Short mmCIF file of C-alpha atoms and ligand atoms in Angstrom, two decimals:
data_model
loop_
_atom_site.label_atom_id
_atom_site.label_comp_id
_atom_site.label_asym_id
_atom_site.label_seq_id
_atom_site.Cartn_x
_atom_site.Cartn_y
_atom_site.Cartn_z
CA UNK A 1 125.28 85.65 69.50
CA UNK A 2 122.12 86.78 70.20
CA UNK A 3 122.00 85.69 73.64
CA UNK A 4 125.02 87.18 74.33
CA UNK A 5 123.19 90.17 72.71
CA UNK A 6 120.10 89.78 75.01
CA UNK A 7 121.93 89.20 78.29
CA UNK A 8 124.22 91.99 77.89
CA UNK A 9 120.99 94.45 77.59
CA UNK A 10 119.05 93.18 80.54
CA UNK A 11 122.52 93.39 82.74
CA UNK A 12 122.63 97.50 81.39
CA UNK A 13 118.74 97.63 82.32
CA UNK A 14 119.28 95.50 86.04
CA UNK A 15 122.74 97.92 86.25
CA UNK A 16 120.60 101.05 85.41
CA UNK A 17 117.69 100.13 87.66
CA UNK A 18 120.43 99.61 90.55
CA UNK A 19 121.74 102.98 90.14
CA UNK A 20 118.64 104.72 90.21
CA UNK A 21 117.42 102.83 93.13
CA UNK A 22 120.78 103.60 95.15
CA UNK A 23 120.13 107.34 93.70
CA UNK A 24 116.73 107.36 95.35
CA UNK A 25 117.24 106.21 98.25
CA UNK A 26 120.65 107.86 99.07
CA UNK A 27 120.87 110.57 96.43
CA UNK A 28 122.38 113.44 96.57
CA UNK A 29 125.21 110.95 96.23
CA UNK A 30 128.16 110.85 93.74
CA UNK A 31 129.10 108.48 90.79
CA UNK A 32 132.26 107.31 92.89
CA UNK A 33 130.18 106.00 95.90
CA UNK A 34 127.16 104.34 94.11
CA UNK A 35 130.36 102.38 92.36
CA UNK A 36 131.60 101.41 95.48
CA UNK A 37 128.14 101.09 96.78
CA UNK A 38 127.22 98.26 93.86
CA UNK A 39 130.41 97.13 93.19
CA UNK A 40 130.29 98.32 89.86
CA UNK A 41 133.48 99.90 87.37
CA UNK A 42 133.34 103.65 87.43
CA UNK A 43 132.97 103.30 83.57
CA UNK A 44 129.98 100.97 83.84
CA UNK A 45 128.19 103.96 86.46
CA UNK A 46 129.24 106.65 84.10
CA UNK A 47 127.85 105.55 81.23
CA UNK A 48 124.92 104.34 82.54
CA UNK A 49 124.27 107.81 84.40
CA UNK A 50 124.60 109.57 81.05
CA UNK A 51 121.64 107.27 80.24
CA UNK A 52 119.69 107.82 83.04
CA UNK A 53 120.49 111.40 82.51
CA UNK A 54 119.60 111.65 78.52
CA UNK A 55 116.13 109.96 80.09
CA UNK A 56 115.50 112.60 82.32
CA UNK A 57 115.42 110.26 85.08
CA UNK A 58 118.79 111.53 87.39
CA UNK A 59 120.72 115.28 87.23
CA UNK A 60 123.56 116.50 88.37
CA UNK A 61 123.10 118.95 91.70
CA UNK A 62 126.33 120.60 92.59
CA UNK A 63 129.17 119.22 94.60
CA UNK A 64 130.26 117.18 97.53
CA UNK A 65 133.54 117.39 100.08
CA UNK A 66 136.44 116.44 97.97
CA UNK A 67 138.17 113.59 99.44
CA UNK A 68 141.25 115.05 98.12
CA UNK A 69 140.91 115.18 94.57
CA UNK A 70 138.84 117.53 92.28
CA UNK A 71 135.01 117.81 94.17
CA UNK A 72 132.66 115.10 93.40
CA UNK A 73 129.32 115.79 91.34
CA UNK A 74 126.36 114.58 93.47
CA UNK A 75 123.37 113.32 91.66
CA UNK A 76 119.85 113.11 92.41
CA UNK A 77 116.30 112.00 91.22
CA UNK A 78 115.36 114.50 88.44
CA UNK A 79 111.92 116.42 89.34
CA UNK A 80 112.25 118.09 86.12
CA UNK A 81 112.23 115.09 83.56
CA UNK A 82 109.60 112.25 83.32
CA UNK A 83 106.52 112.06 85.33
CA UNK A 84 103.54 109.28 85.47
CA UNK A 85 99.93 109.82 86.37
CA UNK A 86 98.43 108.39 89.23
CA UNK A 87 94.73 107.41 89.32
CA UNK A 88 92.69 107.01 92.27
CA UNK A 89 89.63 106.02 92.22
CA UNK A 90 87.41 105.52 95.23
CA UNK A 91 83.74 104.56 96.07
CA UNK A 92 82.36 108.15 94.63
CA UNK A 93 84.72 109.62 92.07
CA UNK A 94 88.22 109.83 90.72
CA UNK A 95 90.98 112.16 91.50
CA UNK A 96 94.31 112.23 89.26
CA UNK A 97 97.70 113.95 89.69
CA UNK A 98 100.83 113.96 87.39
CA UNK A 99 103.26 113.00 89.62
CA UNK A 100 107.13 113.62 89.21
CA UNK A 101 109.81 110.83 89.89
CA UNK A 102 110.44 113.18 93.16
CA UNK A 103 106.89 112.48 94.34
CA UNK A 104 106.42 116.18 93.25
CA UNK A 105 102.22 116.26 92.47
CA UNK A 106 102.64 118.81 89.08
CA UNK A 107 98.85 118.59 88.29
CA UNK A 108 95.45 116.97 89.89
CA UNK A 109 92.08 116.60 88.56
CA UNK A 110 89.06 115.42 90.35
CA UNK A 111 85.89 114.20 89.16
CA UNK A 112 82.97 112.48 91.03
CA UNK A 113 80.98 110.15 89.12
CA UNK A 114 78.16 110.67 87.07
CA UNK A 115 76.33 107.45 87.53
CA UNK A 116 73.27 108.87 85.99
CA UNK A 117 75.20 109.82 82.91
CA UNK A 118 76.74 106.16 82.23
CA UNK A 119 79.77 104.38 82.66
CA UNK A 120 82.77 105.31 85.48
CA UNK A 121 84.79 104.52 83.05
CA UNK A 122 84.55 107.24 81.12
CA UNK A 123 84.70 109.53 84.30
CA UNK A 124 88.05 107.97 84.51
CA UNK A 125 88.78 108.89 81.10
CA UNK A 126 87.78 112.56 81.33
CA UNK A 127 90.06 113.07 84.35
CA UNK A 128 93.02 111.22 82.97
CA UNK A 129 93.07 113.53 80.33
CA UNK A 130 92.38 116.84 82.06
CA UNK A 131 95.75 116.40 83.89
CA UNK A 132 97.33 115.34 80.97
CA UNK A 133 96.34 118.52 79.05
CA UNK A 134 97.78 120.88 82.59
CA UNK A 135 101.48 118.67 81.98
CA UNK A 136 101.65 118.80 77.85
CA UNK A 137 105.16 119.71 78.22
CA UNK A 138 106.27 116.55 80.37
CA UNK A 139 106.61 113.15 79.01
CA UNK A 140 104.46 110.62 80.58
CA UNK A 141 105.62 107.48 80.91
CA UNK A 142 102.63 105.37 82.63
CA UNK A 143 99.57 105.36 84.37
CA UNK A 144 99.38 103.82 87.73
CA UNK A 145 95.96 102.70 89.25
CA UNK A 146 94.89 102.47 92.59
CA UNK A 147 91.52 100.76 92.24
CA UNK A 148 88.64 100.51 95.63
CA UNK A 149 87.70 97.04 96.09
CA UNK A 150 89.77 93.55 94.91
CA UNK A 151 92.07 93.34 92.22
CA UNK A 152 93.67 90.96 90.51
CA UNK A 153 97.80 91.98 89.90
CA UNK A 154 98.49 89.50 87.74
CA UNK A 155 95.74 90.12 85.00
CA UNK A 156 95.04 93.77 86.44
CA UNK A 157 91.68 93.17 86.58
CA UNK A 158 89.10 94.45 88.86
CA UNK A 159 87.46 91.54 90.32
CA UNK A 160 85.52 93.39 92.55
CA UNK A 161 84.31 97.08 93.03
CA UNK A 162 81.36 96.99 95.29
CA UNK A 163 80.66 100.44 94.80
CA UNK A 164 80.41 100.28 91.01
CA UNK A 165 78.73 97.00 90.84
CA UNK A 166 81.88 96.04 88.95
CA UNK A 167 82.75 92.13 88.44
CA UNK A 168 85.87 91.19 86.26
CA UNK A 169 86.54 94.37 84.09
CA UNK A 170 89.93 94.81 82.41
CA UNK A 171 90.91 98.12 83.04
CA UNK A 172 94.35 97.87 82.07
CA UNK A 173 92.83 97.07 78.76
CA UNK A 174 90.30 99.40 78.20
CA UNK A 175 92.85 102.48 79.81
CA UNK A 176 95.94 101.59 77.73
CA UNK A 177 93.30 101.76 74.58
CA UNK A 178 92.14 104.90 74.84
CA UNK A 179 95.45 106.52 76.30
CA UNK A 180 98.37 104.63 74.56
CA UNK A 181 100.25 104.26 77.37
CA UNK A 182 101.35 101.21 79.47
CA UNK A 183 98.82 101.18 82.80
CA UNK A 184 99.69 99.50 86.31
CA UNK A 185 96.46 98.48 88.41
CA UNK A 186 96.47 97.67 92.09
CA UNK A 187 94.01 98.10 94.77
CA UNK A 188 93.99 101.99 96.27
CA UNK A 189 95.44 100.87 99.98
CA UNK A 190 98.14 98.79 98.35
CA UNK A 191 99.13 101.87 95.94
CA UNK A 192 99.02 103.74 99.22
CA UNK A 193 101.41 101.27 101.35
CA UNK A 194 104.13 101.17 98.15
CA UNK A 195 104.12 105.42 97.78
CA UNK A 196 104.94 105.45 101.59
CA UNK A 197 107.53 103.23 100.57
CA UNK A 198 109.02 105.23 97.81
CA UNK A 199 108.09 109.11 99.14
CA UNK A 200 106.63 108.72 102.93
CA UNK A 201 107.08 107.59 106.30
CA UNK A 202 107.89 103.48 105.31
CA UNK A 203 111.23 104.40 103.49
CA UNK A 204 113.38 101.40 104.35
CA UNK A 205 110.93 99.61 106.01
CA UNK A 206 109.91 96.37 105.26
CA UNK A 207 107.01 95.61 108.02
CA UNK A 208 104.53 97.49 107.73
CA UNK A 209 100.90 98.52 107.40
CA UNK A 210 98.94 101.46 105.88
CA UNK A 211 95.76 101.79 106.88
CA UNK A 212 93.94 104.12 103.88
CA UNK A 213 90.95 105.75 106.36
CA UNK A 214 88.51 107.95 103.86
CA UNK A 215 84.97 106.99 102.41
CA UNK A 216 85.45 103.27 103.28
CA UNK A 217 88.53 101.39 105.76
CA UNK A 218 91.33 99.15 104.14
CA UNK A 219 94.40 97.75 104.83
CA UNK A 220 97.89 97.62 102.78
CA UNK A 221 99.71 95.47 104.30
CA UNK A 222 103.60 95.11 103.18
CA UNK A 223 105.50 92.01 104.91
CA UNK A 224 109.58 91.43 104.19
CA UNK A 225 109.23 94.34 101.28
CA UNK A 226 106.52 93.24 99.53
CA UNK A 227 102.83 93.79 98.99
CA UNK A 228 100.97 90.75 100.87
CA UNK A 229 97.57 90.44 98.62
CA UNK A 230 96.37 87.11 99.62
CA UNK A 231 95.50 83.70 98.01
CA UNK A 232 92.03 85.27 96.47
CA UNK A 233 93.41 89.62 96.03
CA UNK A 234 91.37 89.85 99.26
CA UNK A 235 93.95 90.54 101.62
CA UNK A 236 93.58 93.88 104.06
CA UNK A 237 89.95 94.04 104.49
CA UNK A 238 90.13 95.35 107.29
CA UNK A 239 86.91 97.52 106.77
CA UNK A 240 84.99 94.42 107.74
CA UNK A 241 85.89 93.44 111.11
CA UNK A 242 83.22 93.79 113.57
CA UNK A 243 84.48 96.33 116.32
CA UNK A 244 80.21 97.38 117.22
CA UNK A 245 78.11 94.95 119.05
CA UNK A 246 75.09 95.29 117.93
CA UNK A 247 76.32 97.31 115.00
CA UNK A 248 74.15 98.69 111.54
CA UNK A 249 74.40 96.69 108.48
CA UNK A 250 77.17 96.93 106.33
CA UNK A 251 77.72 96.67 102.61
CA UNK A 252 79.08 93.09 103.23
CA UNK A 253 75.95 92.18 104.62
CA UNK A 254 77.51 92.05 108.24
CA UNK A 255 76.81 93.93 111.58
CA UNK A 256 79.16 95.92 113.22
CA UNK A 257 81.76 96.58 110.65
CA UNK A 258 84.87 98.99 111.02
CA UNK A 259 83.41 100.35 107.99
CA UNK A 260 80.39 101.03 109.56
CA UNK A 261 81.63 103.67 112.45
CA UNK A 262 84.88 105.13 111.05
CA UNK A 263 84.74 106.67 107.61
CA UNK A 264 84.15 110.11 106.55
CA UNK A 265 80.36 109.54 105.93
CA UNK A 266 79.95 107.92 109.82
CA UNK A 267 81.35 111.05 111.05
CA UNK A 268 79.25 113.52 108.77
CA UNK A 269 76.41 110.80 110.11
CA UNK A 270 77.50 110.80 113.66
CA UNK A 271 77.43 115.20 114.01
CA UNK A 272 74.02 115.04 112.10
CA UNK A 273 72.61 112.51 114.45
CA UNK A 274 74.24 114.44 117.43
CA UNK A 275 72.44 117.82 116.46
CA UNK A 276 69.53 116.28 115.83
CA UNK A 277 69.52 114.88 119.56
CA UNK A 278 70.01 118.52 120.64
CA UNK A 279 73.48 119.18 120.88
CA UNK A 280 75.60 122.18 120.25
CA UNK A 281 78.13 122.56 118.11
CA UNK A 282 79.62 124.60 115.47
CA UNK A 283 79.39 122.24 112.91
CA UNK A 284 75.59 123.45 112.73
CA UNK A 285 76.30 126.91 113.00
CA UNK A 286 78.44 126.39 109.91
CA UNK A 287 76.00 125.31 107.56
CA UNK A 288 73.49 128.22 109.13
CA UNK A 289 71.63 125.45 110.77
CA UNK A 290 71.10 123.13 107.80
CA UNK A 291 72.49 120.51 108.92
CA UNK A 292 71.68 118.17 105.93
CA UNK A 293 74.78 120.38 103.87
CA UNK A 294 77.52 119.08 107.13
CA UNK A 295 80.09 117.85 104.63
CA UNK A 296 83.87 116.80 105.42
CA UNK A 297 85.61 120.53 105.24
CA UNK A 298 82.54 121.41 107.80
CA UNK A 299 84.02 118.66 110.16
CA UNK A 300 87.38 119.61 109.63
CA UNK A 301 86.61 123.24 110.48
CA UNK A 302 84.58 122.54 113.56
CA UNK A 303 87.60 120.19 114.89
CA UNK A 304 89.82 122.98 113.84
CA UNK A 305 87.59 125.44 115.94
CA UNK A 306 87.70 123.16 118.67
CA UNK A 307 83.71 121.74 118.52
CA UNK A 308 83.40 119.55 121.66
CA UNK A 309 80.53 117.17 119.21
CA UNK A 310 82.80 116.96 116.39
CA UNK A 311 85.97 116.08 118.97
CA UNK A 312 84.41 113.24 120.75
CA UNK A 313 82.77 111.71 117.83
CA UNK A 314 86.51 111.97 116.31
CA UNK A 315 87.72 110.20 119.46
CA UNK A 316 85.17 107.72 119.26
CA UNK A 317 85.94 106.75 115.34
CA UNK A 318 89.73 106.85 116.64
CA UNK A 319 88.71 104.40 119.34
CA UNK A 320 86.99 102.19 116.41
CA UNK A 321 90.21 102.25 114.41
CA UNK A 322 92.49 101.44 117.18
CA UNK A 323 90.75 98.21 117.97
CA UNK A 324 90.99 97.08 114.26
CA UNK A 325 94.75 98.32 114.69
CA UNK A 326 94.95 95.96 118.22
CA UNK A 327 94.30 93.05 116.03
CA UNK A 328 96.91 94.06 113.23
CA UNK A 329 99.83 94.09 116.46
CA UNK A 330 98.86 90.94 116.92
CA UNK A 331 98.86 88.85 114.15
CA UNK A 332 101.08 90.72 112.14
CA UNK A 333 103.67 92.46 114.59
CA UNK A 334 105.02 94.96 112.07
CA UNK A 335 107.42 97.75 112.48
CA UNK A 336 105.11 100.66 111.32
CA UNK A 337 101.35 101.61 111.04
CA UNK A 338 100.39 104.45 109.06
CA UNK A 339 96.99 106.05 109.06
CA UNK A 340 96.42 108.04 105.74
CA UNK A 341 93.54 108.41 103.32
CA UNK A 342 91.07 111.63 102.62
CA UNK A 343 90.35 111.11 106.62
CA UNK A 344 94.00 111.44 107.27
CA UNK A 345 93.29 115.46 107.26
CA UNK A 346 91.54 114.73 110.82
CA UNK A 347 94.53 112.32 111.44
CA UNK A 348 95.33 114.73 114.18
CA UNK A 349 92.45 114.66 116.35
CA UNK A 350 92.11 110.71 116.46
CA UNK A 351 95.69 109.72 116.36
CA UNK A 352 95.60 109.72 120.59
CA UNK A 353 92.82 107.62 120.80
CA UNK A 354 94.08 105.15 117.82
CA UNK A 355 97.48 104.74 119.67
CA UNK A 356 95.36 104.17 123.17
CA UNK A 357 93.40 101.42 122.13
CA UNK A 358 95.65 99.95 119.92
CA UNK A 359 98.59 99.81 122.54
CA UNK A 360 96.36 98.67 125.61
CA UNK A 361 94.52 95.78 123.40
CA UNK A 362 97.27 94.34 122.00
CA UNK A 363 99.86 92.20 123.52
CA UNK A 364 102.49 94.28 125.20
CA UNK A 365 105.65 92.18 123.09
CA UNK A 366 103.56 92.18 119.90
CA UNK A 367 103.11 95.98 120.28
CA UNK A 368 106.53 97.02 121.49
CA UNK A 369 108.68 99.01 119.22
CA UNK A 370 105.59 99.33 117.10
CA UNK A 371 105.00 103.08 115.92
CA UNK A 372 101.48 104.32 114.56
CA UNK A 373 101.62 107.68 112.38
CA UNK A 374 100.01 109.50 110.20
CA UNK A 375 101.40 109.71 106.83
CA UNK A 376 103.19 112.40 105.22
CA UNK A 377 101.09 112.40 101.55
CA UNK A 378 98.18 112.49 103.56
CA UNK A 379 95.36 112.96 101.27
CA UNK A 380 97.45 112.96 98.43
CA UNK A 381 98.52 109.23 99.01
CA UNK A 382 96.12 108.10 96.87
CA UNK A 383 97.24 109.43 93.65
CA UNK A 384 101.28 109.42 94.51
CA UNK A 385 100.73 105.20 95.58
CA UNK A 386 98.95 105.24 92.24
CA UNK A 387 101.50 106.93 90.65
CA UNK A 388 104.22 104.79 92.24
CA UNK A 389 102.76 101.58 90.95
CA UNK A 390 104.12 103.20 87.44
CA UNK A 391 107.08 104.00 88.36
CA UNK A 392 107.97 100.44 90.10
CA UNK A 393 108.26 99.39 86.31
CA UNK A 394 110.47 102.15 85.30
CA UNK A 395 113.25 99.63 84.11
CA UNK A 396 110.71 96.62 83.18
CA UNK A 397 113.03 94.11 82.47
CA UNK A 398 115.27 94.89 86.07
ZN1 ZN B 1 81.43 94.83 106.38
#
């Protein structure tokens, strides 16, 4: 009997993750097509969607075209119920959002980290719980982490965060401590690829690779629907391929690395050097000449102005990526490449260039059919990925 017991729950939990999933991706949609749809009674949808309703997980949003009988009740994904908190946390801070099942960001807290004061950790902490306090009136069902550097999904353990000097530490353990609720860790360009999955450009598309562009360069890379992470977590590095002869040392210990001429600090580095050298632009005239102050919102203003300096050096970095995307065609041949990431807010000015190299250095029927774009949570696809990873276990058992 208790089998029976056991087997009948899990088929209401895979029905009700179904239903929400058909919801999502179809919604506003009515109880008589996701039935047909899943092949499911109407009883069985009905009083499953009263469930998923009670849970604040699906509402009702008007009506549809009657098909002759009385007008169908659509239902959507609720943006007013449940929400989880996303956690991003990068080489130099963390930034956190309380994100609704809609992809609706509701509250964000940033934080960069006080290494002179201690642990990250409790950086983490402190902005997990200032967005908690902004959403006191929302229930929270998870915490989703998108973690720099390698991570191991199957423990959820950091096994590398150059940044921090971080080997093996259980932050699923030490989070779910202090917060009392369940916590989902993956590395940041992973959480990144599966929110453009569930909210961005990659909805319905199983090829594909996200490319998060910001302080460092890495690499989600989703294959037949699923997260490819690699025999060692290590998958996606694409930071470290050489694409500079004769390149500066990188934190690997290499020469030449992507990471090395396309993040936000090479950029910052690359106008600095430029006015130094005696060129004009208005990234200088900014910062009243001191030049040492250049930070990313002064780049994105001078591009924004139209600075010559800040242009080229943006279609230089562009150039940089496009090569590392030329390599991605090739081996991988996927149906989508998205550029997002903090640097995604330049996405504009480098997106040419990207799509130049990347189309001219690849092979021609690797590369046909294959679109690069830049995604639509920007430099909020940290936190919503991160958020996502949560809400992937919604129905745990489905
Ligand atoms: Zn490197």
């Amino acid at each position: 009997m208790g089998y029976n017991t056991g087997d009948k729950q899990l088929i209401k939990e895979i029905n009700k993750a179904s239903i929400f999933q058909v919801v999502h991706d179809l919604g506003p949609i009515s109880r008589a097509d996701i039935a047909k749809i899943l092949r499911l009674t109407s009883a069985t949808v009905s009083s499953n969607m009263a469930e998923l309703i009670d849970d604040g997980i699906v509402c009702e949003v008007g009506t549809g075209v009657s098909s002759g009988g009385r007008k169908p009740v659509l239902m959507i994904i609720s943006d007013a119920g449940i929400c989880y908190l996303g956690v991003d946390i990068h080489k130099d801070g963390v930034e956190t959002a309380a994100v609704t099942l809609t992809g609706r960001v509701l509250a964000t807290a940033e934080r960069p980290f006080q290494r002179e004061n201690g642990d990250f950790e409790h950086d983490v902490l402190a902005c997990i719980r200032a967005v908690r306090n902004e959403v006191r009136d929302r229930e929270i069902r998870g915490i989703g982490i998108g973690m720099h550097g390698i991570v191991d999904t199957t423990k959820s353990i950091s096994v590398f965060a150059p940044a921090m000097s971080l080997r093996n530490f259980d932050l699923k353990t030490f989070i779910e401590r202090e917060e009392h609720l369940p916590v989902f860790v993956d590395n940041d360009a992973n959480a990144m690829a599966l929110g453009e999955n569930w909210f961005g450009q990659a909805k319905q598309i199983k090829n594909y690779v996200f490319l998060n562009v910001g302080r460092g360069i890495g690499a989600g890379i989703v294959l037949n629907g699923e997260v490819f992470r690699g025999s060692g977590f290590a998958a996606g590095e694409i930071g470290h391929i050489r694409v500079a002869d004769n390149g500066v040392k990188c934190v690997c210990g290499k020469y030449g690395c992507l990471d090395t001429v396309a993040t936000e600090y090479t950029v910052i580095r690359d106008t600095i050097n430029a006015i130094h050298t005696g060129v004009e632009s208005e990234a200088a005239r900014l910062v009243q000449g001191n030049v040492a102050e250049i930070n990313i919102q002064t780049i994105i203003d001078a591009a924004a102005a139209g600075d010559a300096c800040v242009l080229d050096i943006l279609k230089k970095t562009g150039r940089y990526i496009g090569v590392a995307v030329s390599y991605i065609i090739n081996i991988l041949n996927p149906d989508m490449v998205i550029l997002g990431g903090s640097m995604s807010r330049l996405g504009e000015y480098m997106t040419d260039a990207i799509s130049e190299a990347a189309y001219s250095l690849s092979m021609k029927e690797c590369s046909d059919g294959v679109r690069i774009v830049l995604s639509d949570l920007r430099e909020r696809a940290g936190v919503i990925g991160a958020a996502t990873l949560g809400m992937r276990n919604l129905f745990p058992r489905a």
